PDB file of C-alpha atoms in Angstrom:
ATOM      1  CA  UNK A   1     -24.009  12.590   5.038  1.00 54.00           C
ATOM      2  CA  UNK A   2     -20.942  10.556   4.136  1.00 74.00           C
ATOM      3  CA  UNK A   3     -21.307   7.939   1.448  1.00 86.00           C
ATOM      4  CA  UNK A   4     -21.639   4.414   2.810  1.00 91.00           C
ATOM      5  CA  UNK A   5     -18.865   2.033   1.802  1.00 93.00           C
ATOM      6  CA  UNK A   6     -20.025  -1.512   1.104  1.00 93.00           C
ATOM      7  CA  UNK A   7     -17.616  -3.690   3.057  1.00 95.00           C
ATOM      8  CA  UNK A   8     -16.941  -7.418   3.260  1.00 94.00           C
ATOM      9  CA  UNK A   9     -15.182  -9.065   6.194  1.00 94.00           C
ATOM     10  CA  UNK A  10     -13.510 -12.393   5.474  1.00 94.00           C
ATOM     11  CA  UNK A  11     -12.104 -14.705   8.127  1.00 91.00           C
ATOM     12  CA  UNK A  12     -12.451 -18.362   8.980  1.00 88.00           C
ATOM     13  CA  UNK A  13     -12.847 -17.254  12.611  1.00 89.00           C
ATOM     14  CA  UNK A  14     -16.470 -16.329  13.328  1.00 91.00           C
ATOM     15  CA  UNK A  15     -15.511 -14.427  16.481  1.00 91.00           C
ATOM     16  CA  UNK A  16     -13.095 -12.223  14.544  1.00 90.00           C
ATOM     17  CA  UNK A  17     -15.691 -11.567  11.843  1.00 92.00           C
ATOM     18  CA  UNK A  18     -18.244 -10.446  14.410  1.00 93.00           C
ATOM     19  CA  UNK A  19     -15.676  -8.420  16.330  1.00 93.00           C
ATOM     20  CA  UNK A  20     -14.564  -6.460  13.261  1.00 94.00           C
ATOM     21  CA  UNK A  21     -18.195  -5.875  12.321  1.00 94.00           C
ATOM     22  CA  UNK A  22     -18.908  -4.449  15.773  1.00 93.00           C
ATOM     23  CA  UNK A  23     -15.845  -2.196  15.585  1.00 92.00           C
ATOM     24  CA  UNK A  24     -17.147  -0.705  12.342  1.00 92.00           C
ATOM     25  CA  UNK A  25     -20.645  -0.189  13.743  1.00 87.00           C
ATOM     26  CA  UNK A  26     -21.486   3.509  13.517  1.00 84.00           C
ATOM     27  CA  UNK A  27     -18.807   4.259  10.933  1.00 90.00           C
ATOM     28  CA  UNK A  28     -19.578   4.637   7.238  1.00 93.00           C
ATOM     29  CA  UNK A  29     -18.250   1.169   6.446  1.00 94.00           C
ATOM     30  CA  UNK A  30     -21.394  -0.934   6.128  1.00 92.00           C
ATOM     31  CA  UNK A  31     -20.553  -4.618   6.500  1.00 92.00           C
ATOM     32  CA  UNK A  32     -22.808  -6.267   3.936  1.00 88.00           C
ATOM     33  CA  UNK A  33     -20.966  -9.580   3.799  1.00 88.00           C
ATOM     34  CA  UNK A  34     -19.344 -11.672   6.489  1.00 88.00           C
ATOM     35  CA  UNK A  35     -17.984 -15.072   5.598  1.00 85.00           C
ATOM     36  CA  UNK A  36     -15.158 -17.543   5.890  1.00 82.00           C
ATOM     37  CA  UNK A  37     -12.469 -17.287   3.225  1.00 65.00           C
ATOM     38  CA  UNK A  38     -13.758 -20.406   1.490  1.00 52.00           C
ATOM     39  CA  UNK A  39     -17.158 -18.743   1.038  1.00 61.00           C
ATOM     40  CA  UNK A  40     -15.715 -15.939  -1.095  1.00 52.00           C
ATOM     41  CA  UNK A  41     -17.233 -17.100  -4.367  1.00 49.00           C
ATOM     42  CA  UNK A  42     -20.745 -17.534  -2.941  1.00 51.00           C
ATOM     43  CA  UNK A  43     -21.706 -14.074  -4.120  1.00 54.00           C
ATOM     44  CA  UNK A  44     -25.451 -13.643  -4.489  1.00 55.00           C
ATOM     45  CA  UNK A  45     -26.648 -12.636  -7.930  1.00 54.00           C
ATOM     46  CA  UNK A  46     -27.721  -8.994  -8.092  1.00 58.00           C
ATOM     47  CA  UNK A  47     -26.029  -8.045  -4.829  1.00 68.00           C
ATOM     48  CA  UNK A  48     -23.802  -4.957  -4.994  1.00 79.00           C
ATOM     49  CA  UNK A  49     -20.140  -5.876  -5.022  1.00 86.00           C
ATOM     50  CA  UNK A  50     -18.183  -4.699  -1.969  1.00 91.00           C
ATOM     51  CA  UNK A  51     -16.054  -1.576  -2.340  1.00 93.00           C
ATOM     52  CA  UNK A  52     -13.745  -2.743   0.429  1.00 95.00           C
ATOM     53  CA  UNK A  53     -12.565  -6.110   1.699  1.00 96.00           C
ATOM     54  CA  UNK A  54     -11.080  -6.636   5.145  1.00 96.00           C
ATOM     55  CA  UNK A  55      -9.493 -10.067   5.130  1.00 95.00           C
ATOM     56  CA  UNK A  56      -7.820 -11.761   8.074  1.00 94.00           C
ATOM     57  CA  UNK A  57      -4.709 -13.576   6.876  1.00 92.00           C
ATOM     58  CA  UNK A  58      -1.821 -15.706   8.015  1.00 89.00           C
ATOM     59  CA  UNK A  59       0.887 -17.572   6.117  1.00 87.00           C
ATOM     60  CA  UNK A  60      -1.565 -20.273   5.040  1.00 87.00           C
ATOM     61  CA  UNK A  61      -4.474 -18.062   3.971  1.00 87.00           C
ATOM     62  CA  UNK A  62      -2.712 -15.090   2.328  1.00 90.00           C
ATOM     63  CA  UNK A  63      -3.527 -16.386  -1.170  1.00 90.00           C
ATOM     64  CA  UNK A  64      -7.155 -15.358  -0.635  1.00 91.00           C
ATOM     65  CA  UNK A  65      -6.043 -11.764  -1.316  1.00 91.00           C
ATOM     66  CA  UNK A  66      -5.232 -12.736  -4.903  1.00 91.00           C
ATOM     67  CA  UNK A  67      -8.555 -14.561  -5.254  1.00 90.00           C
ATOM     68  CA  UNK A  68     -10.415 -11.439  -4.165  1.00 91.00           C
ATOM     69  CA  UNK A  69      -8.439  -9.208  -6.535  1.00 89.00           C
ATOM     70  CA  UNK A  70      -9.183 -11.453  -9.501  1.00 88.00           C
ATOM     71  CA  UNK A  71     -12.913 -11.523  -8.807  1.00 88.00           C
ATOM     72  CA  UNK A  72     -13.363  -7.919  -7.619  1.00 89.00           C
ATOM     73  CA  UNK A  73     -10.798  -5.957  -9.619  1.00 86.00           C
ATOM     74  CA  UNK A  74     -11.848  -2.480  -8.489  1.00 88.00           C
ATOM     75  CA  UNK A  75     -12.249  -3.288  -4.789  1.00 90.00           C
ATOM     76  CA  UNK A  76      -9.796  -2.115  -2.140  1.00 92.00           C
ATOM     77  CA  UNK A  77      -8.282  -4.881  -0.017  1.00 94.00           C
ATOM     78  CA  UNK A  78      -6.954  -4.447   3.509  1.00 95.00           C
ATOM     79  CA  UNK A  79      -5.167  -7.430   5.032  1.00 94.00           C
ATOM     80  CA  UNK A  80      -5.388  -7.863   8.795  1.00 94.00           C
ATOM     81  CA  UNK A  81      -2.541 -10.137   9.871  1.00 92.00           C
ATOM     82  CA  UNK A  82      -2.578 -12.338  12.933  1.00 84.00           C
ATOM     83  CA  UNK A  83       1.130 -11.598  13.291  1.00 79.00           C
ATOM     84  CA  UNK A  84       3.368  -8.855  11.912  1.00 74.00           C
ATOM     85  CA  UNK A  85       5.736 -10.140   9.239  1.00 81.00           C
ATOM     86  CA  UNK A  86       7.667  -8.365   6.498  1.00 79.00           C
ATOM     87  CA  UNK A  87       7.399 -11.415   4.249  1.00 82.00           C
ATOM     88  CA  UNK A  88       3.649 -11.730   4.780  1.00 88.00           C
ATOM     89  CA  UNK A  89       3.157  -8.007   4.138  1.00 86.00           C
ATOM     90  CA  UNK A  90       5.204  -8.178   0.941  1.00 82.00           C
ATOM     91  CA  UNK A  91       3.225 -11.165  -0.307  1.00 86.00           C
ATOM     92  CA  UNK A  92      -0.122  -9.526   0.493  1.00 88.00           C
ATOM     93  CA  UNK A  93       0.887  -6.406  -1.447  1.00 84.00           C
ATOM     94  CA  UNK A  94       2.064  -8.487  -4.406  1.00 82.00           C
ATOM     95  CA  UNK A  95      -1.344 -10.168  -4.470  1.00 87.00           C
ATOM     96  CA  UNK A  96      -3.194  -6.841  -4.477  1.00 86.00           C
ATOM     97  CA  UNK A  97      -3.627  -5.534  -0.919  1.00 89.00           C
ATOM     98  CA  UNK A  98      -3.350  -1.768  -0.454  1.00 86.00           C
ATOM     99  CA  UNK A  99      -3.337  -1.951   3.319  1.00 88.00           C
ATOM    100  CA  UNK A 100      -1.691  -4.231   5.852  1.00 90.00           C
ATOM    101  CA  UNK A 101      -2.536  -4.030   9.536  1.00 92.00           C
ATOM    102  CA  UNK A 102      -1.729  -6.229  12.501  1.00 89.00           C
ATOM    103  CA  UNK A 103      -4.277  -7.520  14.998  1.00 84.00           C
ATOM    104  CA  UNK A 104      -3.077  -5.124  17.705  1.00 84.00           C
ATOM    105  CA  UNK A 105      -4.482  -2.150  15.768  1.00 87.00           C
ATOM    106  CA  UNK A 106      -7.000  -0.115  17.768  1.00 88.00           C
ATOM    107  CA  UNK A 107     -10.568   0.466  16.609  1.00 89.00           C
ATOM    108  CA  UNK A 108      -9.811   4.156  16.036  1.00 89.00           C
ATOM    109  CA  UNK A 109      -6.711   3.461  13.956  1.00 88.00           C
ATOM    110  CA  UNK A 110      -8.509   0.746  12.003  1.00 91.00           C
ATOM    111  CA  UNK A 111     -11.220   3.172  10.921  1.00 92.00           C
ATOM    112  CA  UNK A 112      -8.662   5.888  10.121  1.00 89.00           C
ATOM    113  CA  UNK A 113      -6.703   3.394   8.041  1.00 89.00           C
ATOM    114  CA  UNK A 114      -9.793   2.367   6.099  1.00 92.00           C
ATOM    115  CA  UNK A 115     -10.537   6.032   5.383  1.00 90.00           C
ATOM    116  CA  UNK A 116      -7.023   6.472   3.960  1.00 83.00           C
ATOM    117  CA  UNK A 117      -7.441   3.388   1.765  1.00 87.00           C
ATOM    118  CA  UNK A 118     -10.815   4.547   0.430  1.00 88.00           C
ATOM    119  CA  UNK A 119      -9.185   7.915  -0.370  1.00 82.00           C
ATOM    120  CA  UNK A 120      -6.823   5.999  -2.701  1.00 76.00           C
ATOM    121  CA  UNK A 121      -4.071   5.753  -0.131  1.00 74.00           C
ATOM    122  CA  UNK A 122      -2.189   2.798   1.280  1.00 76.00           C
ATOM    123  CA  UNK A 123      -1.430   2.034   4.902  1.00 83.00           C
ATOM    124  CA  UNK A 124       1.273  -0.159   6.414  1.00 78.00           C
ATOM    125  CA  UNK A 125       2.857  -0.296   9.891  1.00 76.00           C
ATOM    126  CA  UNK A 126       6.023   1.841   9.782  1.00 67.00           C
ATOM    127  CA  UNK A 127       7.921  -0.650  11.939  1.00 65.00           C
ATOM    128  CA  UNK A 128       7.529  -3.241   9.172  1.00 65.00           C
ATOM    129  CA  UNK A 129       8.355  -0.825   6.371  1.00 61.00           C
ATOM    130  CA  UNK A 130      11.613   0.051   8.100  1.00 55.00           C
ATOM    131  CA  UNK A 131      12.636  -3.588   7.739  1.00 55.00           C
ATOM    132  CA  UNK A 132      12.358  -3.505   3.954  1.00 50.00           C
ATOM    133  CA  UNK A 133      15.944  -2.326   3.778  1.00 44.00           C
ATOM    134  CA  UNK A 134      18.951  -2.454   6.067  1.00 39.00           C
ATOM    135  CA  UNK A 135      19.864   0.961   4.658  1.00 36.00           C
ATOM    136  CA  UNK A 136      17.420   3.540   6.025  1.00 37.00           C
ATOM    137  CA  UNK A 137      17.846   6.600   3.843  1.00 44.00           C
ATOM    138  CA  UNK A 138      15.658   9.156   2.133  1.00 48.00           C
ATOM    139  CA  UNK A 139      14.030   7.987  -1.122  1.00 53.00           C
ATOM    140  CA  UNK A 140      15.749  10.711  -3.145  1.00 54.00           C
ATOM    141  CA  UNK A 141      19.163   9.412  -2.113  1.00 54.00           C
ATOM    142  CA  UNK A 142      18.137   5.823  -2.809  1.00 54.00           C
ATOM    143  CA  UNK A 143      17.062   6.580  -6.358  1.00 58.00           C
ATOM    144  CA  UNK A 144      19.917   8.968  -7.101  1.00 59.00           C
ATOM    145  CA  UNK A 145      22.348   6.297  -5.974  1.00 53.00           C
ATOM    146  CA  UNK A 146      20.636   3.704  -8.139  1.00 52.00           C
ATOM    147  CA  UNK A 147      20.761   6.007 -11.166  1.00 54.00           C
ATOM    148  CA  UNK A 148      24.506   6.558 -10.748  1.00 48.00           C
ATOM    149  CA  UNK A 149      24.876   2.839 -11.337  1.00 46.00           C
ATOM    150  CA  UNK A 150      22.597   2.687 -14.346  1.00 52.00           C
ATOM    151  CA  UNK A 151      24.507  -0.086 -16.121  1.00 56.00           C
ATOM    152  CA  UNK A 152      22.715  -3.274 -15.187  1.00 62.00           C
ATOM    153  CA  UNK A 153      20.545  -1.434 -12.674  1.00 68.00           C
ATOM    154  CA  UNK A 154      16.863  -2.411 -12.463  1.00 74.00           C
ATOM    155  CA  UNK A 155      16.163   1.330 -12.836  1.00 76.00           C
ATOM    156  CA  UNK A 156      17.957   1.632 -16.174  1.00 77.00           C
ATOM    157  CA  UNK A 157      14.705   1.368 -18.139  1.00 83.00           C
ATOM    158  CA  UNK A 158      13.166   4.416 -16.460  1.00 85.00           C
ATOM    159  CA  UNK A 159      13.518   7.967 -17.707  1.00 86.00           C
ATOM    160  CA  UNK A 160      14.652  10.759 -15.416  1.00 84.00           C
ATOM    161  CA  UNK A 161      11.091  12.052 -15.177  1.00 89.00           C
ATOM    162  CA  UNK A 162       9.784   8.604 -14.281  1.00 90.00           C
ATOM    163  CA  UNK A 163      12.376   8.301 -11.522  1.00 86.00           C
ATOM    164  CA  UNK A 164      11.265  11.664 -10.112  1.00 87.00           C
ATOM    165  CA  UNK A 165       7.668  10.489 -10.097  1.00 90.00           C
ATOM    166  CA  UNK A 166       8.703   7.194  -8.512  1.00 88.00           C
ATOM    167  CA  UNK A 167      10.213   9.222  -5.664  1.00 84.00           C
ATOM    168  CA  UNK A 168       6.775  10.714  -5.115  1.00 85.00           C
ATOM    169  CA  UNK A 169       5.184   7.275  -5.087  1.00 85.00           C
ATOM    170  CA  UNK A 170       7.679   6.172  -2.441  1.00 79.00           C
ATOM    171  CA  UNK A 171       6.533   9.106  -0.309  1.00 74.00           C
ATOM    172  CA  UNK A 172       2.883   8.212  -0.866  1.00 74.00           C
ATOM    173  CA  UNK A 173       2.165  11.458  -2.691  1.00 81.00           C
ATOM    174  CA  UNK A 174      -0.947  11.849  -4.816  1.00 86.00           C
ATOM    175  CA  UNK A 175      -0.783  12.681  -8.529  1.00 91.00           C
ATOM    176  CA  UNK A 176      -1.846  16.234  -7.696  1.00 91.00           C
ATOM    177  CA  UNK A 177       1.001  16.709  -5.214  1.00 90.00           C
ATOM    178  CA  UNK A 178       3.573  15.192  -7.586  1.00 92.00           C
ATOM    179  CA  UNK A 179       2.344  17.407 -10.432  1.00 94.00           C
ATOM    180  CA  UNK A 180       2.592  20.525  -8.284  1.00 93.00           C
ATOM    181  CA  UNK A 181       6.091  19.605  -7.117  1.00 90.00           C
ATOM    182  CA  UNK A 182       7.384  18.864 -10.626  1.00 92.00           C
ATOM    183  CA  UNK A 183       5.406  21.742 -12.196  1.00 93.00           C
ATOM    184  CA  UNK A 184       3.691  19.516 -14.756  1.00 95.00           C
ATOM    185  CA  UNK A 185       0.062  18.675 -15.490  1.00 95.00           C
ATOM    186  CA  UNK A 186      -1.677  16.081 -13.338  1.00 94.00           C
ATOM    187  CA  UNK A 187      -2.702  14.243 -16.520  1.00 95.00           C
ATOM    188  CA  UNK A 188       0.980  13.975 -17.445  1.00 96.00           C
ATOM    189  CA  UNK A 189       1.727  12.394 -14.073  1.00 95.00           C
ATOM    190  CA  UNK A 190      -1.023   9.826 -14.671  1.00 95.00           C
ATOM    191  CA  UNK A 191       0.520   8.875 -18.008  1.00 96.00           C
ATOM    192  CA  UNK A 192       3.951   8.478 -16.412  1.00 95.00           C
ATOM    193  CA  UNK A 193       2.548   6.404 -13.534  1.00 95.00           C
ATOM    194  CA  UNK A 194       0.946   3.993 -16.003  1.00 95.00           C
ATOM    195  CA  UNK A 195       4.260   3.721 -17.837  1.00 95.00           C
ATOM    196  CA  UNK A 196       6.109   3.051 -14.572  1.00 93.00           C
ATOM    197  CA  UNK A 197       3.684   0.289 -13.575  1.00 92.00           C
ATOM    198  CA  UNK A 198       4.054  -1.302 -16.997  1.00 92.00           C
ATOM    199  CA  UNK A 199       7.854  -1.146 -16.974  1.00 91.00           C
ATOM    200  CA  UNK A 200       8.166  -2.464 -13.425  1.00 88.00           C
ATOM    201  CA  UNK A 201       5.500  -5.109 -14.091  1.00 86.00           C
ATOM    202  CA  UNK A 202       3.588  -4.259 -10.945  1.00 84.00           C
ATOM    203  CA  UNK A 203      -0.127  -3.778 -10.402  1.00 83.00           C
ATOM    204  CA  UNK A 204      -0.385  -0.555  -8.448  1.00 85.00           C
ATOM    205  CA  UNK A 205       1.395   2.454  -6.950  1.00 86.00           C
ATOM    206  CA  UNK A 206       2.031   0.729  -3.642  1.00 80.00           C
ATOM    207  CA  UNK A 207       3.788  -2.197  -5.293  1.00 80.00           C
ATOM    208  CA  UNK A 208       5.863   0.254  -7.350  1.00 85.00           C
ATOM    209  CA  UNK A 209       6.942   2.093  -4.185  1.00 81.00           C
ATOM    210  CA  UNK A 210       7.910  -1.112  -2.400  1.00 76.00           C
ATOM    211  CA  UNK A 211       9.758  -2.363  -5.498  1.00 79.00           C
ATOM    212  CA  UNK A 212      11.697   0.901  -5.629  1.00 78.00           C
ATOM    213  CA  UNK A 213      12.683   0.764  -1.964  1.00 70.00           C
ATOM    214  CA  UNK A 214      13.929  -2.788  -2.198  1.00 65.00           C
ATOM    215  CA  UNK A 215      15.797  -2.438  -5.498  1.00 67.00           C
ATOM    216  CA  UNK A 216      17.259   0.988  -4.755  1.00 61.00           C
ATOM    217  CA  UNK A 217      18.650  -0.231  -1.445  1.00 48.00           C
ATOM    218  CA  UNK A 218      20.501  -2.982  -3.290  1.00 47.00           C
ATOM    219  CA  UNK A 219      21.957  -0.508  -5.812  1.00 48.00           C
ATOM    220  CA  UNK A 220      23.027   2.370  -3.584  1.00 40.00           C
ATOM    221  CA  UNK A 221      26.763   3.143  -3.740  1.00 38.00           C
ATOM    222  CA  UNK A 222      29.015   3.818  -0.771  1.00 33.00           C
ATOM    223  CA  UNK A 223      29.082   7.520   0.138  1.00 33.00           C
ATOM    224  CA  UNK A 224      31.433   9.568   2.244  1.00 34.00           C
ATOM    225  CA  UNK A 225      30.505   9.951   5.902  1.00 32.00           C
ATOM    226  CA  UNK A 226      30.315  13.741   5.564  1.00 38.00           C
ATOM    227  CA  UNK A 227      27.747  13.419   2.774  1.00 37.00           C
ATOM    228  CA  UNK A 228      25.800  10.761   4.607  1.00 32.00           C
ATOM    229  CA  UNK A 229      25.551  12.886   7.740  1.00 34.00           C
ATOM    230  CA  UNK A 230      23.383  15.396   5.918  1.00 37.00           C
ATOM    231  CA  UNK A 231      20.813  12.827   4.863  1.00 35.00           C
ATOM    232  CA  UNK A 232      17.626  12.073   6.752  1.00 33.00           C
ATOM    233  CA  UNK A 233      17.869   8.577   8.236  1.00 31.00           C
ATOM    234  CA  UNK A 234      14.254   7.483   7.978  1.00 30.00           C
ATOM    235  CA  UNK A 235      12.145   5.502   5.593  1.00 30.00           C
ATOM    236  CA  UNK A 236       8.738   6.970   4.827  1.00 31.00           C
ATOM    237  CA  UNK A 237       5.524   5.226   5.652  1.00 39.00           C
ATOM    238  CA  UNK A 238       3.789   4.415   2.384  1.00 41.00           C
ATOM    239  CA  UNK A 239       0.509   6.237   2.846  1.00 45.00           C
ATOM    240  CA  UNK A 240      -1.312   8.609   0.548  1.00 39.00           C
ATOM    241  CA  UNK A 241      -1.701  12.155   1.704  1.00 36.00           C
ATOM    242  CA  UNK A 242      -5.137  13.163   0.412  1.00 36.00           C
ATOM    243  CA  UNK A 243      -6.297  16.504   1.664  1.00 35.00           C
ATOM    244  CA  UNK A 244      -9.298  14.936   3.414  1.00 33.00           C
ATOM    245  CA  UNK A 245      -7.524  12.050   5.155  1.00 36.00           C
ATOM    246  CA  UNK A 246      -4.550  12.027   7.484  1.00 35.00           C
ATOM    247  CA  UNK A 247      -2.171   9.082   7.711  1.00 36.00           C
ATOM    248  CA  UNK A 248      -2.738   7.196  10.976  1.00 38.00           C
ATOM    249  CA  UNK A 249      -0.029   6.134  13.330  1.00 35.00           C
ATOM    250  CA  UNK A 250      -0.367   2.430  13.889  1.00 35.00           C
ATOM    251  CA  UNK A 251       0.908   0.550  16.899  1.00 32.00           C
TER     252      UNK A 251
END
């Protein structure tokens, strides 16, 4: 039997709280707390802390993500936005969310997304990720271009190995996959990831990947059309690829 995941649903809309709870009924996400955002700190003594928070946000209430992260440092946070917005997604990630979904998500895709998050992945709508940069190119080309302009580049403080690992983070690869690809120990990858987070002054892998996409796009040099034609013109969805969980397609 699958392990039950203690889940909290936060929204100032009672109908939304009940609706999300019903959607999760029968899945392994046991909703043990349902409350309005302002009730976050009314946590009963002795009650098990939630492993997962699903919080409904808009421009005015996004700050609750940071409040949750400060109080429940090890919990996973998925933000459910009332409208899709690149700026709102970016802010939610900065505050500690590892998932960002819009209200049009289906029940099936919601549950799949939560499974990815619990498996240490991160899930975001690809249509919003594609807006992070006006230059849609493969992550390898982004980082190689940034490295060629190392003087004054935000990447200048990273070693070559750290840049290679950052490429993996941009693709949502796990430490195991990155280690296999680079032919190094998984423990070595973990050490490098910690160093990357410290140098970039970000909290988690997802923030590092988004930072890299944004900063690399600003640093990329002009390339010849012949060279550019060989490159893949897509941005990856930031989603972990654990063996037991597939990345959902969100609409």
